[in-house]
Structure formats: C-alpha cells, structure tokens
Coordinates of C-alpha atoms and ligand atoms in Angstrom, one line a residue:
M148 CA 20.9 -6.8 -12.0
T149 CA 17.7 -4.9 -11.1
T150 CA 15.7 -4.9 -7.9
I151 CA 13.2 -2.1 -7.8
A152 CA 11.1 -1.0 -4.8
L153 CA 7.8 0.5 -5.7
I154 CA 6.5 2.9 -3.0
G155 CA 3.3 4.8 -2.6
C156 CA 4.1 8.6 -2.2
Q157 CA 0.8 9.7 -0.7
W158 CA -1.8 8.0 1.6
G159 CA -2.1 4.8 -0.4
D160 CA -4.3 4.0 -3.4
E161 CA -1.9 5.6 -5.8
G162 CA -2.3 2.9 -8.4
K163 CA 0.6 0.8 -7.4
G164 CA -1.3 -2.4 -8.5
K165 CA -1.5 -1.1 -12.1
I166 CA 2.1 0.0 -12.2
T167 CA 3.2 -3.4 -10.8
D168 CA 1.2 -5.2 -13.4
Y169 CA 2.5 -3.0 -16.2
L170 CA 6.1 -3.6 -15.1
A171 CA 5.7 -7.3 -14.2
D172 CA 6.8 -8.5 -17.6
K173 CA 10.2 -7.2 -17.0
F174 CA 10.6 -9.0 -13.6
D175 CA 11.0 -12.6 -12.4
I176 CA 9.6 -12.1 -8.9
I177 CA 7.1 -9.7 -7.4
A178 CA 7.3 -9.5 -3.7
R179 CA 5.2 -7.7 -1.0
Y180 CA 7.1 -6.7 2.1
Q181 CA 4.7 -5.1 4.6
G182 CA 1.0 -4.5 5.4
G183 CA -1.6 -7.2 5.0
S184 CA -5.1 -7.5 3.8
N185 CA -5.7 -3.8 4.5
A186 CA -4.2 -3.1 1.1
G187 CA -6.4 -2.9 -2.0
H188 CA -4.9 -3.4 -5.5
T189 CA -6.9 -3.3 -8.6
V190 CA -5.4 -5.0 -11.6
I191 CA -7.0 -5.3 -15.1
F192 CA -5.5 -8.3 -16.7
G193 CA -6.6 -10.3 -19.7
G194 CA -9.7 -8.2 -20.0
K195 CA -10.7 -9.0 -16.4
K196 CA -10.7 -6.8 -13.3
F197 CA -9.1 -8.3 -10.2
K198 CA -9.1 -6.8 -6.8
F199 CA -6.5 -8.1 -4.4
H200 CA -6.1 -7.2 -0.8
H201 CA -3.5 -9.8 0.2
L202 CA -1.9 -11.4 -2.8
P203 CA 0.9 -9.5 -4.6
S204 CA -0.4 -8.0 -7.8
G205 CA 2.0 -10.2 -9.7
I206 CA 0.1 -13.4 -8.9
V207 CA -1.8 -13.4 -12.2
H208 CA 1.6 -13.6 -14.1
E209 CA 2.0 -17.4 -13.6
D210 CA 5.5 -17.4 -15.0
K211 CA 6.7 -15.2 -12.2
L212 CA 7.0 -15.9 -8.5
A213 CA 4.6 -13.9 -6.2
V214 CA 6.2 -13.6 -2.8
I215 CA 4.7 -12.5 0.6
G216 CA 7.7 -11.5 2.6
N217 CA 8.4 -11.7 6.3
G218 CA 7.3 -8.1 6.9
V219 CA 3.7 -8.9 5.8
V220 CA 1.0 -10.0 8.3
V221 CA -0.8 -12.9 6.8
D222 CA -4.6 -13.6 7.2
Y223 CA -5.0 -17.1 5.9
E224 CA -8.8 -16.7 5.6
I225 CA -8.7 -13.7 3.3
L226 CA -5.8 -15.2 1.4
K227 CA -7.8 -18.4 0.9
E228 CA -10.7 -16.4 -0.5
E229 CA -8.5 -14.7 -3.0
I230 CA -6.8 -17.9 -4.0
D231 CA -10.2 -19.7 -4.4
D232 CA -11.5 -16.7 -6.5
L233 CA -8.4 -16.9 -8.8
K234 CA -8.8 -20.6 -9.2
R235 CA -12.3 -20.0 -10.5
S236 CA -10.8 -17.7 -13.1
G237 CA -8.2 -20.4 -14.1
Y238 CA -5.2 -19.2 -12.1
F239 CA -3.9 -21.8 -9.7
C240 CA -1.4 -19.8 -7.6
N241 CA 1.3 -22.4 -7.8
N242 CA 3.6 -19.4 -8.1
L243 CA 2.8 -18.1 -4.6
R244 CA 5.5 -18.2 -1.8
I245 CA 4.9 -17.1 1.8
S246 CA 7.7 -16.3 4.2
D247 CA 8.1 -18.7 7.1
R248 CA 8.8 -15.7 9.3
A249 CA 5.6 -13.7 8.4
H250 CA 3.3 -13.1 11.3
L251 CA -0.3 -14.4 11.2
V252 CA -3.4 -12.2 11.7
M253 CA -5.5 -14.2 14.2
P254 CA -9.3 -13.8 14.7
Y255 CA -8.6 -12.0 18.0
H256 CA -6.5 -9.4 16.2
K257 CA -9.6 -8.5 14.1
L258 CA -11.7 -8.5 17.2
L259 CA -9.3 -6.2 18.9
D260 CA -9.2 -3.9 15.9
E261 CA -12.9 -3.4 16.3
L262 CA -12.8 -2.9 20.0
E263 CA -9.9 -0.6 20.0
E264 CA -11.3 1.6 17.3
K265 CA -14.7 1.7 19.0
S266 CA -13.1 2.9 22.2
R267 CA -11.1 5.6 20.6
K268 CA -12.4 9.2 21.0
R269 CA -10.3 10.3 18.0
K270 CA -10.9 7.5 15.5
I271 CA -8.1 6.4 13.1
G272 CA -10.5 4.9 10.6
T273 CA -8.7 1.5 10.4
T274 CA -9.8 -1.1 7.8
K275 CA -10.7 -3.4 10.8
R276 CA -8.5 -6.1 9.3
G277 CA -6.6 -6.7 12.5
I278 CA -3.4 -5.1 11.2
G279 CA -2.5 -2.8 14.1
P280 CA -3.2 -5.5 16.8
C281 CA -1.2 -8.1 14.9
Y282 CA 1.8 -5.8 14.6
T283 CA 1.4 -5.1 18.3
S284 CA 1.6 -8.8 19.0
K285 CA 4.8 -9.0 16.9
V286 CA 6.4 -6.1 18.7
E287 CA 5.3 -7.4 22.0
R288 CA 6.9 -10.8 21.1
S289 CA 3.7 -12.8 21.5
G290 CA 2.9 -13.2 17.8
V291 CA 2.4 -16.4 15.8
R292 CA 4.6 -16.8 12.7
A293 CA 3.9 -19.1 9.8
C294 CA 6.9 -21.3 10.8
D295 CA 5.3 -21.7 14.3
L296 CA 2.4 -23.6 12.7
F297 CA 4.9 -26.4 11.8
N298 CA 6.8 -26.5 15.1
C299 CA 4.2 -26.2 17.9
F300 CA 6.8 -27.3 20.5
A301 CA 8.7 -24.1 20.0
V302 CA 5.7 -22.0 20.6
N303 CA 4.8 -20.6 24.0
V304 CA 1.0 -21.0 23.6
D305 CA 0.3 -20.2 27.3
G306 CA 2.3 -17.0 27.0
I307 CA 0.6 -16.0 23.8
L308 CA -2.9 -16.6 25.3
A309 CA -2.1 -14.9 28.5
S310 CA -1.0 -11.8 26.6
I311 CA -3.9 -11.7 24.2
N312 CA -6.5 -12.4 26.9
R313 CA -5.1 -9.5 29.0
R314 CA -5.7 -7.3 26.0
I315 CA -9.2 -8.6 25.4
K316 CA -10.1 -8.4 29.1
S317 CA -9.4 -4.7 29.1
F318 CA -12.4 -4.4 26.7
D319 CA -14.5 -6.9 28.6
G320 CA -14.3 -9.3 25.6
T321 CA -14.6 -13.1 25.7
K322 CA -11.5 -15.0 26.6
I323 CA -9.7 -17.0 23.8
E324 CA -9.5 -20.7 24.8
R325 CA -6.5 -22.9 24.1
K326 CA -8.6 -25.3 22.1
E327 CA -10.0 -22.7 19.7
F328 CA -6.5 -21.2 19.3
L329 CA -5.0 -24.6 18.4
E330 CA -7.8 -25.5 16.0
Y331 CA -7.4 -22.2 14.2
C332 CA -3.6 -22.8 13.9
D333 CA -4.3 -26.3 12.6
T334 CA -6.6 -25.1 9.8
A335 CA -4.1 -22.2 9.0
R336 CA -1.3 -24.7 8.7
K337 CA -3.2 -26.9 6.2
I338 CA -4.0 -23.9 4.0
L339 CA -0.6 -22.3 4.1
E340 CA 1.6 -25.4 3.9
P341 CA 2.0 -25.5 0.1
Y342 CA 3.3 -22.0 0.0
V343 CA 5.5 -21.4 3.1
C344 CA 9.3 -21.3 2.7
D345 CA 12.3 -19.2 3.5
T346 CA 11.5 -16.3 1.1
S347 CA 14.6 -14.3 2.2
R348 CA 16.8 -17.1 1.0
L349 CA 14.7 -17.4 -2.2
L350 CA 15.0 -13.7 -2.9
N351 CA 18.7 -13.4 -2.2
D352 CA 19.5 -16.5 -4.3
A353 CA 17.4 -15.0 -7.1
I354 CA 19.2 -11.7 -7.0
D355 CA 22.6 -13.4 -6.8
N356 CA 21.5 -15.3 -10.0
E357 CA 20.7 -12.0 -11.8
K358 CA 16.9 -12.4 -11.6
K359 CA 14.9 -9.2 -11.5
V360 CA 12.8 -8.5 -8.4
L361 CA 10.0 -6.0 -7.9
L362 CA 9.3 -5.1 -4.3
E363 CA 5.7 -4.0 -4.2
G364 CA 4.8 -1.6 -1.4
A365 CA 1.3 -1.3 0.1
Q366 CA -0.3 1.9 1.5
G367 CA 1.9 5.0 1.1
T368 CA 4.5 7.2 2.7
L369 CA 2.1 9.3 4.7
L370 CA 0.7 6.1 6.3
D371 CA 4.2 5.0 7.4
L372 CA 4.4 4.3 11.1
D373 CA 7.5 6.5 11.6
H374 CA 7.2 9.1 8.8
G375 CA 3.4 9.4 8.2
T376 CA 0.7 11.5 9.7
Y377 CA 0.9 9.8 13.1
P378 CA -1.3 8.6 14.8
F379 CA -3.5 8.4 11.6
V380 CA -1.2 5.8 10.0
T381 CA -1.0 2.1 9.5
S382 CA 1.1 0.0 11.8
S383 CA 4.0 -0.9 9.4
N384 CA 6.8 1.0 7.7
T385 CA 5.6 1.6 4.2
T386 CA 8.7 3.5 3.0
A387 CA 11.7 2.3 1.1
G388 CA 13.9 1.4 4.0
N389 CA 11.5 -1.4 5.1
A390 CA 11.5 -2.9 1.6
A391 CA 14.8 -4.5 2.5
T392 CA 13.9 -5.5 6.1
G393 CA 10.4 -6.7 5.1
A394 CA 11.8 -8.8 2.2
G395 CA 14.9 -10.1 4.0
I396 CA 17.5 -8.6 1.6
G397 CA 20.3 -6.2 2.2
P398 CA 19.5 -2.5 1.4
N399 CA 22.4 -2.5 -1.1
K400 CA 20.5 -5.1 -3.2
I401 CA 17.9 -2.5 -4.1
D402 CA 18.9 -0.7 -7.2
K403 CA 16.1 1.8 -7.6
V404 CA 13.3 3.3 -5.7
V405 CA 10.2 4.3 -7.8
G406 CA 7.5 6.4 -6.2
V407 CA 3.9 6.1 -7.4
S408 CA 1.8 9.2 -7.1
K409 CA -1.7 10.2 -8.3
A410 CA -1.9 13.4 -10.3
Y411 CA -4.0 14.7 -7.4
T412 CA -4.4 13.6 -3.8
T413 CA -6.8 11.2 -2.0
R414 CA -7.0 9.9 1.5
V415 CA -9.3 7.3 3.3
G416 CA -9.8 7.3 7.0
E417 CA -9.3 10.1 9.4
G418 CA -6.5 12.7 9.9
P419 CA -5.4 16.0 8.3
M420 CA -5.3 16.6 4.6
V421 CA -4.2 20.1 3.6
T422 CA -5.4 20.1 0.0
E423 CA -8.8 18.4 0.6
I424 CA -11.6 20.1 -1.3
K425 CA -15.3 19.6 -0.9
D426 CA -16.5 21.7 -3.8
E427 CA -17.4 20.8 -7.4
V428 CA -13.8 19.9 -8.2
G429 CA -13.7 17.6 -5.2
K430 CA -16.8 15.9 -6.6
H431 CA -15.3 15.7 -10.1
L432 CA -12.2 13.9 -8.7
L433 CA -14.4 11.5 -6.6
E434 CA -16.7 10.6 -9.5
K435 CA -14.3 10.6 -12.4
G436 CA -11.6 9.0 -10.4
M437 CA -14.0 6.4 -9.0
E438 CA -12.5 7.1 -5.6
Y439 CA -14.1 4.5 -3.4
G440 CA -11.9 2.3 -1.2
T441 CA -11.1 -1.2 -2.6
T442 CA -11.1 -2.7 0.9
T443 CA -13.8 -0.8 2.7
G444 CA -15.9 0.8 -0.1
R445 CA -15.6 4.2 1.7
P446 CA -15.5 7.3 -0.5
R447 CA -12.0 8.7 -0.5
R448 CA -11.4 12.3 0.5
C449 CA -10.1 14.1 -2.6
G450 CA -7.9 17.2 -3.3
Y451 CA -5.4 18.8 -5.5
L452 CA -1.8 17.5 -5.9
D453 CA 0.3 18.3 -2.9
L454 CA 3.9 18.9 -3.8
V455 CA 4.9 19.4 -0.1
I456 CA 4.0 15.7 0.3
L457 CA 5.8 14.6 -2.9
R458 CA 9.0 16.4 -1.9
Y459 CA 8.8 14.7 1.5
A460 CA 8.3 11.3 -0.2
Q461 CA 11.4 12.0 -2.3
R462 CA 13.4 12.7 0.9
I463 CA 12.2 9.8 3.0
N464 CA 12.4 7.2 0.2
G465 CA 15.2 8.5 -1.9
L466 CA 13.1 8.3 -5.1
N467 CA 14.9 7.7 -8.4
A468 CA 11.8 8.1 -10.4
I469 CA 8.1 8.8 -10.2
A470 CA 5.2 7.0 -11.9
L471 CA 2.3 9.5 -12.1
T472 CA -1.1 7.9 -12.3
K473 CA -4.7 8.9 -13.2
I474 CA -3.8 12.1 -15.0
D475 CA -6.9 11.6 -17.1
V476 CA -9.1 12.3 -14.1
L477 CA -8.1 15.9 -14.3
E478 CA -9.5 16.2 -17.8
G479 CA -12.2 18.9 -18.2
L480 CA -11.0 21.2 -15.4
R481 CA -10.4 24.8 -16.6
K482 CA -7.6 25.4 -14.1
V483 CA -5.6 22.8 -12.2
K484 CA -4.2 23.9 -8.9
V485 CA -1.0 22.5 -7.4
C486 CA 0.0 23.0 -3.8
V487 CA 3.6 24.2 -3.6
A488 CA 3.8 25.2 0.1
Y489 CA 1.7 25.4 3.3
E490 CA 0.8 28.6 5.2
K491 CA -0.1 29.2 8.9
D492 CA -0.2 32.5 10.8
G493 CA 1.2 34.3 7.8
K494 CA 4.3 32.0 7.7
E495 CA 5.0 29.8 4.6
I496 CA 6.7 26.5 4.8
R497 CA 7.8 24.1 2.1
E498 CA 8.7 21.1 4.2
L499 CA 6.1 18.7 5.7
P500 CA 5.6 19.6 9.4
P501 CA 5.1 16.8 12.0
H502 CA 1.5 18.1 12.6
M503 CA -0.4 19.1 9.4
E504 CA -3.3 20.5 11.4
G505 CA -4.2 24.2 10.8
Y506 CA -2.1 24.6 7.6
K507 CA -3.6 26.0 4.5
P508 CA -2.4 25.2 1.0
V509 CA -0.4 27.7 -1.1
Y510 CA -1.5 27.0 -4.7
E511 CA -0.1 27.8 -8.1
D512 CA -2.7 27.7 -10.9
L513 CA -1.9 25.7 -14.1
E514 CA -4.0 25.6 -17.3
G515 CA -6.4 22.6 -17.5
W516 CA -6.8 20.3 -20.5
E517 CA -9.6 18.3 -22.3
R518 CA -7.7 15.2 -23.4
S519 CA -4.6 13.8 -21.7
Y520 CA -3.4 11.7 -24.6
E521 CA -3.4 12.4 -28.3
D522 CA -0.5 10.8 -30.1
G523 CA 1.4 11.4 -26.9
L524 CA 1.4 13.6 -23.9
T525 CA 1.6 17.2 -25.1
G526 CA 0.5 20.7 -24.3
E527 CA -0.9 21.5 -20.9
V528 CA -0.6 17.9 -19.6
M529 CA 3.2 18.0 -20.4
E530 CA 3.4 21.4 -18.7
Y531 CA 1.8 19.8 -15.6
I532 CA 4.3 16.9 -15.7
D533 CA 7.2 19.3 -16.2
F534 CA 6.1 21.4 -13.3
I535 CA 6.0 18.4 -10.9
E536 CA 9.5 17.3 -12.1
K537 CA 10.9 20.8 -11.5
E538 CA 9.4 21.0 -8.0
T539 CA 10.3 17.5 -6.8
K540 CA 13.6 17.2 -8.8
V541 CA 12.6 13.7 -9.6
P542 CA 12.2 12.5 -13.2
I543 CA 8.6 11.3 -14.0
S544 CA 9.3 8.1 -15.8
M545 CA 5.8 6.8 -16.3
V546 CA 2.5 8.4 -16.8
S547 CA -0.8 6.4 -16.5
Y548 CA -3.9 8.0 -18.2
G549 CA -6.5 5.2 -17.8
G550 CA -7.3 2.0 -16.0
S551 CA -6.1 -0.5 -18.6
R552 CA -2.5 -1.5 -19.1
E553 CA -2.2 0.1 -22.6
K554 CA -3.0 3.5 -21.2
T555 CA 0.5 3.9 -19.8
E556 CA 3.2 6.1 -21.3
M557 CA 6.9 5.3 -20.6
L558 CA 8.7 8.6 -20.7
K559 CA 12.1 7.3 -19.5
E560 CA 13.3 3.7 -19.1
L561 CA 13.2 2.3 -15.6
V562 CA 14.6 -1.2 -16.0
Ligands
IMP84 P1 -5.1 0.0 9.2 O1 -4.0 -0.2 8.3 O2 -6.3 -0.9 8.9 O3 -4.7 -0.1 10.7 O4 -5.7 1.5 9.0 C1 -4.9 2.6 9.4 C2 -5.1 3.7 8.4 O5 -4.5 3.4 7.2 C3 -6.6 4.1 8.1 O6 -6.7 5.5 7.9 C4 -6.8 3.3 6.8 O7 -7.8 3.9 6.0 C5 -5.4 3.5 6.1 N1 -5.1 2.4 5.1 C6 -4.8 1.2 5.4 N2 -4.5 0.5 4.2 C7 -4.8 1.4 3.3 C8 -4.7 1.3 1.8 O8 -4.3 0.3 1.2 N3 -5.0 2.4 1.1 C9 -5.4 3.6 1.8 N4 -5.5 3.7 3.1 C10 -5.2 2.6 3.8

C-alpha cells in the first residue's frame, strides 16, 4: 500500500511536474488536491514538451487515472484548452476524473482578480487566474461546485449573484446578470460532464484495493495560505495536511510525504526572499535554469539555496524524503553558497520568522563543480547533497540533473 504526497518545499516551480512524471510508472492514480490553473507543470514525455496549468501531470500516462480533487478550483475554459491540445497530440484524456465537490472558477473571479490586484497598494503579483476570488467565494459559501451544474434546483443563484455583485460593485465593475451566469454554467456542464464523479470515493476505494496513489501538490510551502509568506501567498493550503482534505482521504492513508526542492531558490511575484541575488550568479541561475514562469512568462527571482526554508518545509510537511532538482544549473560556479541561518541586528536565527523582511542570509561556502553527473553523482556535487541532508535531517532520495526523464538519479528507494 503506498500513497505518496509530493509537496513543493519553496515558492513553487520546484520541478514537481518532472518528478511526478518520473514516478508515475509506479502509481495507478495521480491526483491534484489544491490550486487551479495558476500552477505550471512542464513535463517532457515521449520526446515532446507539455506545459500544464490545470491537468495533473499524470494525464499523459493513459493507463493511469488523473484526478482533480475537491480542493482544486476548476476553470473549465483552461481545462478545455489543455484537453484540446492533448487531443491534437493523440492523448484523449479518457483517464481524467474531476471531483463533483470541486469549486468552479467563474469569469467574474478572473475579473475580480484583476480589479483587486490593481487596487492593491502593495501588490501580491497574482497569476490573475481568479484563484483568490474563487477560494473567497468558497469560504464565503457562495461558490459554484461541479455537482451544482447538474442540480440547479439546489443552487441559490440569487444568493450567489447578490454576493458576487456586491464584490464587483465595490470596484464599480459591471453587474453579472442571471442569464449570463446560467449560460456559462450550461456550457461548463457540457464540457465537464464526462469527467465529473465522486473522486473521494474513487480514491478511497482504490487505496482499499491496494492501488498506489500519488498526490501531486501545486505551488509550494512558502505559498501556503497558513504557513507561507503571508500575504504574498496563494489562497489554498499547499502543504501536506491539505493533501488529505483536498483529495477526500483520511490523513492516515498517506504513507509518505516527499518534498521537492530546487538546488537553489526561485520566486515569482512579490514578497521577501532572503537569498535573492541580482549579480552575475543571479543571472547565471536565471539563464541556465530558464527561470521564466510557465503561467505568466515572468522572469523568476533567483538566489542560493535557503536551508532555513527547507528545514521549515520539513517541519510543516513532515517530510520523509527530498527530491532535489536542477542541480546541473549550478554547474560552472566556482563557489556555491548555501544559506544556513538568517541575521538581523546582530542576532542569528535558524527558524523561519513570520516576517522575513529585513533579514540577511548567513552563508556557508561550498566548492563548485563543472559536471554534475559522470558515471554517478560524485565529488563536490555529492558533498553539496550530503550537506543538505545533514542540515535538514531528511534523506535526499532523488536528484534531477536535467530536464528529461533519464536525467534523474534515484539514491534511495521511495516506493
Ligand atoms: P495566485 O495563486 O494567482 O493568487 O498568486 C499568488 C502568488 O502565488 C503570486 O505571488 C504568484 O506568483 C504565486 N504563484 C501562484 N501559483 C504559482 C506557481 O505555480 N508557481 C510559482 N508561484 C505561483
């Protein structure tokens, strides 16, 4: 019996898509449990590069089920684009299942994302995919769930419209009319119908029947609504606890939590980042790492590896193992710095503070390397890996040293 939750340890973009794809062979089901089309997963499969925002990375493995759990917010328009794209490449998405309890991102959520962000003095730098406003509707209990599309009598349309129009009015936006709302729901229903089911039941039955389930996180620990760098976070819980809630399984059904971390640090959007560097090394990481957002195309902010963050990710998620990605991007640096603590006003701390502003990194210098992989991971690369293991007290089970699936070294068995 193996259910694994795969969690981003940093600010997202850690390479979870590649790790999911690499591990997919060992699983029967790959399920997403939070976030929406704000995610960006790049998967290289069958010699082709796929970029997904909404579909689980496992979708290209047609013999596995790809599940969108109840904790995800579903944008049928983007989902349809991705499905249509895949169909053109010969994948028919018959393996897709969407939770009947998942909330829908409506056009007015995307409008509100724009308006809210524009009105903020201190920007969050959202992806403008309507994620925050959709989760707001969910929490406010005026959201639309997939199952609601099939039972309009149970839906309080007037209540939903009153609530959303109050929010839109505060920005002087145009009122949403009942007719346009119902028409949108009608189209969404037609598109989503083949895929919607009770995915909690599906996943629980599968686990009870000894099927293997991979729970694929989106974004990362520091974008978590409770544990991240609030308010510069996304609007869902990205951490391991929510893998159970967002998939509709008991926490005791998760056997292992695997954290994915880049060998350095990146961040998109606003907010503090202690190890951010803007010098030649920063440029090296940006260019060699091709650090441009999959969803927005924005260049990512780059910096050295931050072990204060990784230790925090270990604590919040209860990591059993780490998959370290993009180690090859560090090739060619004479020295590689690693942040082991933060410093402010002469005081050093090793735990992540609730506000990162004003802290400076305390670095240790490690020797750099020219080639990450030559008949294995040896020399300075291995010293780097050992250093991270020692500091985080978490075994590094996988190391990825290039974009393609083959460029992955399994150091310890996961499944
Ligand atoms: P939202 O999720 O669109 O509301 O954006 C909130 C914050 O999370 C912004 O700083 C985004 O850049 C960031 N964010 C959202 N999704 C991702 C992702 O998949 N990778 C990296 N950052 C993300």
